[in-house]
mmCIF file of C-alpha atoms in Angstrom:
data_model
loop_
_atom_site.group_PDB
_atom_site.id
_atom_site.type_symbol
_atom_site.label_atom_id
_atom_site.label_comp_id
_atom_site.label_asym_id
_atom_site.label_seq_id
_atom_site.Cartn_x
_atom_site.Cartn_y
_atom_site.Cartn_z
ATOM 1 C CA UNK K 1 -45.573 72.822 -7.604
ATOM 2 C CA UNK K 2 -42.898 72.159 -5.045
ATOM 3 C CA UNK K 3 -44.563 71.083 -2.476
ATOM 4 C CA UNK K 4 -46.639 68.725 -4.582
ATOM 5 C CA UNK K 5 -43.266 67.131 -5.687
ATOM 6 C CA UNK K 6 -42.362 67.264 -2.379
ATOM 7 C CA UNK K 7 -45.282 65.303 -1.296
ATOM 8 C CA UNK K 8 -44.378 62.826 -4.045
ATOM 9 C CA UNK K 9 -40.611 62.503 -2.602
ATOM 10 C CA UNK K 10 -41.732 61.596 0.639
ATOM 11 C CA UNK K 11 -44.478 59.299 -0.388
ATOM 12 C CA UNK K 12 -41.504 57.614 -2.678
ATOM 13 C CA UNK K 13 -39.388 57.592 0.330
ATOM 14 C CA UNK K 14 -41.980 56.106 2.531
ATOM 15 C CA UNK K 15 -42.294 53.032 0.100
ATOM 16 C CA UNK K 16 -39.056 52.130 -0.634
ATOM 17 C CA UNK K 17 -38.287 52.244 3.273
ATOM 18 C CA UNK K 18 -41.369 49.781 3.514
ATOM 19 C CA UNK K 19 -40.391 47.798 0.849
ATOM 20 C CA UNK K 20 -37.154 47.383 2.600
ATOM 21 C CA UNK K 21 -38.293 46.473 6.008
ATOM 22 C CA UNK K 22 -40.585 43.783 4.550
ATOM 23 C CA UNK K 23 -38.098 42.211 2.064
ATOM 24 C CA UNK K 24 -35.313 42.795 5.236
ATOM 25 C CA UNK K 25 -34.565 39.192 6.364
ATOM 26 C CA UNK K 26 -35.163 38.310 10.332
ATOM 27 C CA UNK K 27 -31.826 38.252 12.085
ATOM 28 C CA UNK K 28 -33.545 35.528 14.387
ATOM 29 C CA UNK K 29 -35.083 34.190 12.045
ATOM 30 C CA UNK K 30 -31.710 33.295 10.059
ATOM 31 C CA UNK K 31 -29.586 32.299 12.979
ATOM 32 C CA UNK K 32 -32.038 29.539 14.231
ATOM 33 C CA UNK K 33 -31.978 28.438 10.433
ATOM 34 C CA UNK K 34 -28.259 28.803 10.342
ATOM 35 C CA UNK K 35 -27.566 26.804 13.752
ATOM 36 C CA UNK K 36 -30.133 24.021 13.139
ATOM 37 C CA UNK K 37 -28.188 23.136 9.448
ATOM 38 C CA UNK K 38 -24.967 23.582 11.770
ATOM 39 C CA UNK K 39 -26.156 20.657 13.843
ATOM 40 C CA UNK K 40 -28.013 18.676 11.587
ATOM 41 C CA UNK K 41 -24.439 18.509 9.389
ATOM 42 C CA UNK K 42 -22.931 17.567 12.980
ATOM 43 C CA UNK K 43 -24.830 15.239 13.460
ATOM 44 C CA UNK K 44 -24.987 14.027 10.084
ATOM 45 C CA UNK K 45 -20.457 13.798 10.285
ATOM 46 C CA UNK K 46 -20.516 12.110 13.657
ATOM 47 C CA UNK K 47 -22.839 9.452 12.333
ATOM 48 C CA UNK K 48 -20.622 8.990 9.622
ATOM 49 C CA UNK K 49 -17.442 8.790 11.335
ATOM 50 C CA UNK K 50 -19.044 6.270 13.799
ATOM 51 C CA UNK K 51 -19.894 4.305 10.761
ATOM 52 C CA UNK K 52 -16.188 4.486 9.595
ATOM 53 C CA UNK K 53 -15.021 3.496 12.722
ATOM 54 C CA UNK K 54 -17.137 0.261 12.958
ATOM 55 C CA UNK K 55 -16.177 -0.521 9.150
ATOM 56 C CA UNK K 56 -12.544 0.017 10.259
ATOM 57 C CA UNK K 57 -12.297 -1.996 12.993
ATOM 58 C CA UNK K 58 -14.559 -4.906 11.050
ATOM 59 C CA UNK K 59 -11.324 -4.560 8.559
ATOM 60 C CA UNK K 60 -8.583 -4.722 11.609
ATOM 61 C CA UNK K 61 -10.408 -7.765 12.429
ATOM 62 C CA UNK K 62 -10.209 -9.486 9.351
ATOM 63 C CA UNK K 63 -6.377 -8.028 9.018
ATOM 64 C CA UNK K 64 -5.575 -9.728 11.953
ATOM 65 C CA UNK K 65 -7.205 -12.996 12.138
ATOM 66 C CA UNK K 66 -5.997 -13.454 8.294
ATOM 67 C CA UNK K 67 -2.168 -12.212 9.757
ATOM 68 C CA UNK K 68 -2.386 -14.792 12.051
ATOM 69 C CA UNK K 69 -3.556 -17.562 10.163
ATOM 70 C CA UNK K 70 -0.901 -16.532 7.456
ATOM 71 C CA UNK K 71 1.950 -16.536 10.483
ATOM 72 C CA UNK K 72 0.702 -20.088 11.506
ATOM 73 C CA UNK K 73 1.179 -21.237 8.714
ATOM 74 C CA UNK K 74 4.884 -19.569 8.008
ATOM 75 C CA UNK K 75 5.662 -21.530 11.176
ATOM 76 C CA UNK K 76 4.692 -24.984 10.316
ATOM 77 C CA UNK K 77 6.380 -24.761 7.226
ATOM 78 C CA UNK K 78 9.264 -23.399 9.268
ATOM 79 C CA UNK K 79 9.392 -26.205 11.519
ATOM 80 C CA UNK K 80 8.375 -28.870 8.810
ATOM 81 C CA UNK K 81 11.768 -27.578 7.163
ATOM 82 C CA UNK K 82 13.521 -27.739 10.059
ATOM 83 C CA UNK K 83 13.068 -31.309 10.984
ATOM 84 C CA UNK K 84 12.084 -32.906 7.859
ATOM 85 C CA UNK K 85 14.958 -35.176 7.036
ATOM 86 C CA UNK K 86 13.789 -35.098 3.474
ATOM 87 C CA UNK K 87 14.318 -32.108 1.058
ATOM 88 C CA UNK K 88 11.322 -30.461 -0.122
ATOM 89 C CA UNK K 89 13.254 -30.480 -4.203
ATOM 90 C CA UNK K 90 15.953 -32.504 -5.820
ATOM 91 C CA UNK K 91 18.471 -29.821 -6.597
ATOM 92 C CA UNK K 92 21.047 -29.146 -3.734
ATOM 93 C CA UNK K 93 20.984 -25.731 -2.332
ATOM 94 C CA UNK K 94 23.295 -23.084 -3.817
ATOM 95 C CA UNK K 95 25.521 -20.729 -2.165
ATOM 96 C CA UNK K 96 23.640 -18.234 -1.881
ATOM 97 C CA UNK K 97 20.930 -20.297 -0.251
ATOM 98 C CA UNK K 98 23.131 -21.706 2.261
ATOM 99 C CA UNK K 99 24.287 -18.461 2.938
ATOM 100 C CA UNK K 100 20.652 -16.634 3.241
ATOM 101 C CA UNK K 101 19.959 -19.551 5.683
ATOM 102 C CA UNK K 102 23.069 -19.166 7.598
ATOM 103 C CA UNK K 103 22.254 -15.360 8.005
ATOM 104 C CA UNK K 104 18.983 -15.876 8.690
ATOM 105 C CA UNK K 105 19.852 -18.927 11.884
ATOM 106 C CA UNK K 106 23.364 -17.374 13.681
ATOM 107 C CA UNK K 107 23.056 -19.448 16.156
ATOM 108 C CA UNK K 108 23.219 -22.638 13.863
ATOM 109 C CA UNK K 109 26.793 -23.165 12.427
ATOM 110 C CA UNK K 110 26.746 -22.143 8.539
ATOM 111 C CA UNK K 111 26.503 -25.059 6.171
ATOM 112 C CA UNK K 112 28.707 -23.033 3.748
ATOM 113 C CA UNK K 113 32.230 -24.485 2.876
ATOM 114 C CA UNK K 114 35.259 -21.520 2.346
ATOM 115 C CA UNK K 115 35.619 -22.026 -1.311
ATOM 116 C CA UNK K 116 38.916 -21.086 -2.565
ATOM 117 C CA UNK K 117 39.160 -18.383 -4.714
ATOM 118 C CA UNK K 118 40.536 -20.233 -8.304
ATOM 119 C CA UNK K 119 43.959 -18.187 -9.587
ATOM 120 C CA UNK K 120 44.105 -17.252 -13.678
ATOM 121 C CA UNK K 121 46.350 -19.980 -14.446
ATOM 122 C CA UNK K 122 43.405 -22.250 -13.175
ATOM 123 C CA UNK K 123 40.689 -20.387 -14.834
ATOM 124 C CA UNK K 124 42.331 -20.595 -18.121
ATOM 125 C CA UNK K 125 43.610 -24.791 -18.014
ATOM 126 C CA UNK K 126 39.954 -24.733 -17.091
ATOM 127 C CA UNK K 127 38.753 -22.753 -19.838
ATOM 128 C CA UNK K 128 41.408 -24.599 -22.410
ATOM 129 C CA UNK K 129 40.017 -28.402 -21.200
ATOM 130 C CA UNK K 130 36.569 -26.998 -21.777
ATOM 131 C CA UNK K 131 37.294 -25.761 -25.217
ATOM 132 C CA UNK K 132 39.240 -28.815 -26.013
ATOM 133 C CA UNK K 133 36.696 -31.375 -24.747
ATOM 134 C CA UNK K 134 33.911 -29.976 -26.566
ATOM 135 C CA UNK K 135 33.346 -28.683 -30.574
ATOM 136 C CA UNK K 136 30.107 -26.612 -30.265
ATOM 137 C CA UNK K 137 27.976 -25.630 -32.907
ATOM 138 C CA UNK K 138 24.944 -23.078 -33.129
ATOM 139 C CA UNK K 139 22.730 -26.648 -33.931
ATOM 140 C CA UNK K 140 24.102 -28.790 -31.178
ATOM 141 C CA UNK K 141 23.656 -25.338 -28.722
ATOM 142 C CA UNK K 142 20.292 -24.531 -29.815
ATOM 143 C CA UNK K 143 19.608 -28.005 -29.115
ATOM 144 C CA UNK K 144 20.807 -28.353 -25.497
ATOM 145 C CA UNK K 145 19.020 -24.793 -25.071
ATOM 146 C CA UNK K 146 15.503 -26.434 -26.106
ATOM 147 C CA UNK K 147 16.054 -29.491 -23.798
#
């Protein structure tokens, strides 16, 4: 009986070794495969970063000729302000304007007058003439408010 089991064992062997050299993928086989979808996806990024490169210098393009239209245009209104004896609105610059431009032009003298500082004392016969002058009330200030 043992050498009929015996036979069995190495009949059993015999099979699953087969079995396993059939189902046993090809080394070759697998590489090719594995190197071809290697440069199919190379190919596959360097067409798509040529692509992005085109779209981004289309973009640059556009960037710049719309930069330089915009900086055109900054300088004719620059120099239209500069010479135009007329004011582009009817309220006078304030100090802080006049002191933005002078900033921004040092080599222009600064339209800007030294103000003198007002003391207390002045502040307050100021404040007193303004109070005396003029009786406010919440009607006559909501008024002036909605004008």
């Amino acid at each position: 009986m043992s050498w009929i089991w015996m036979a069995q064992l190495a009949l059993d062997v015999g099979l699953i070794f087969t079995v396993m050299a059939l189902w046993r993928p090809n080394p070759k086989k697998n590489a090719e495969e594995v190197e071809e979808r290697i440069a199919g996806s190379l190919n596959l990024l360097e067409s798509r970063a040529a692509q992005l490169e085109k779209e981004m210098q289309a973009h640059r393009k556009v960037i710049d000729e719309q930069l330089s239209s915009l900086l055109g245009v900054c300088e004719q209104a620059r120099n239209l302000l500069d010479k135009s004896p007329w004011r582009v609105t009817s309220f006078t610059p304030s100090r802080e304007e006049r002191e933005l431009k002078s900033l921004a032009q040092p080599d222009r003298h600064p339209e800007v007058v030294p103000t003198k500082i007002p003391t207390l004392q002045e502040l307050e016969q100021v404040k007193r003439r303004h109070h005396s002058d003029i009786t406010l009330d919440l009607k006559t200030l909501l008024k002036d408010q909605l004008a």
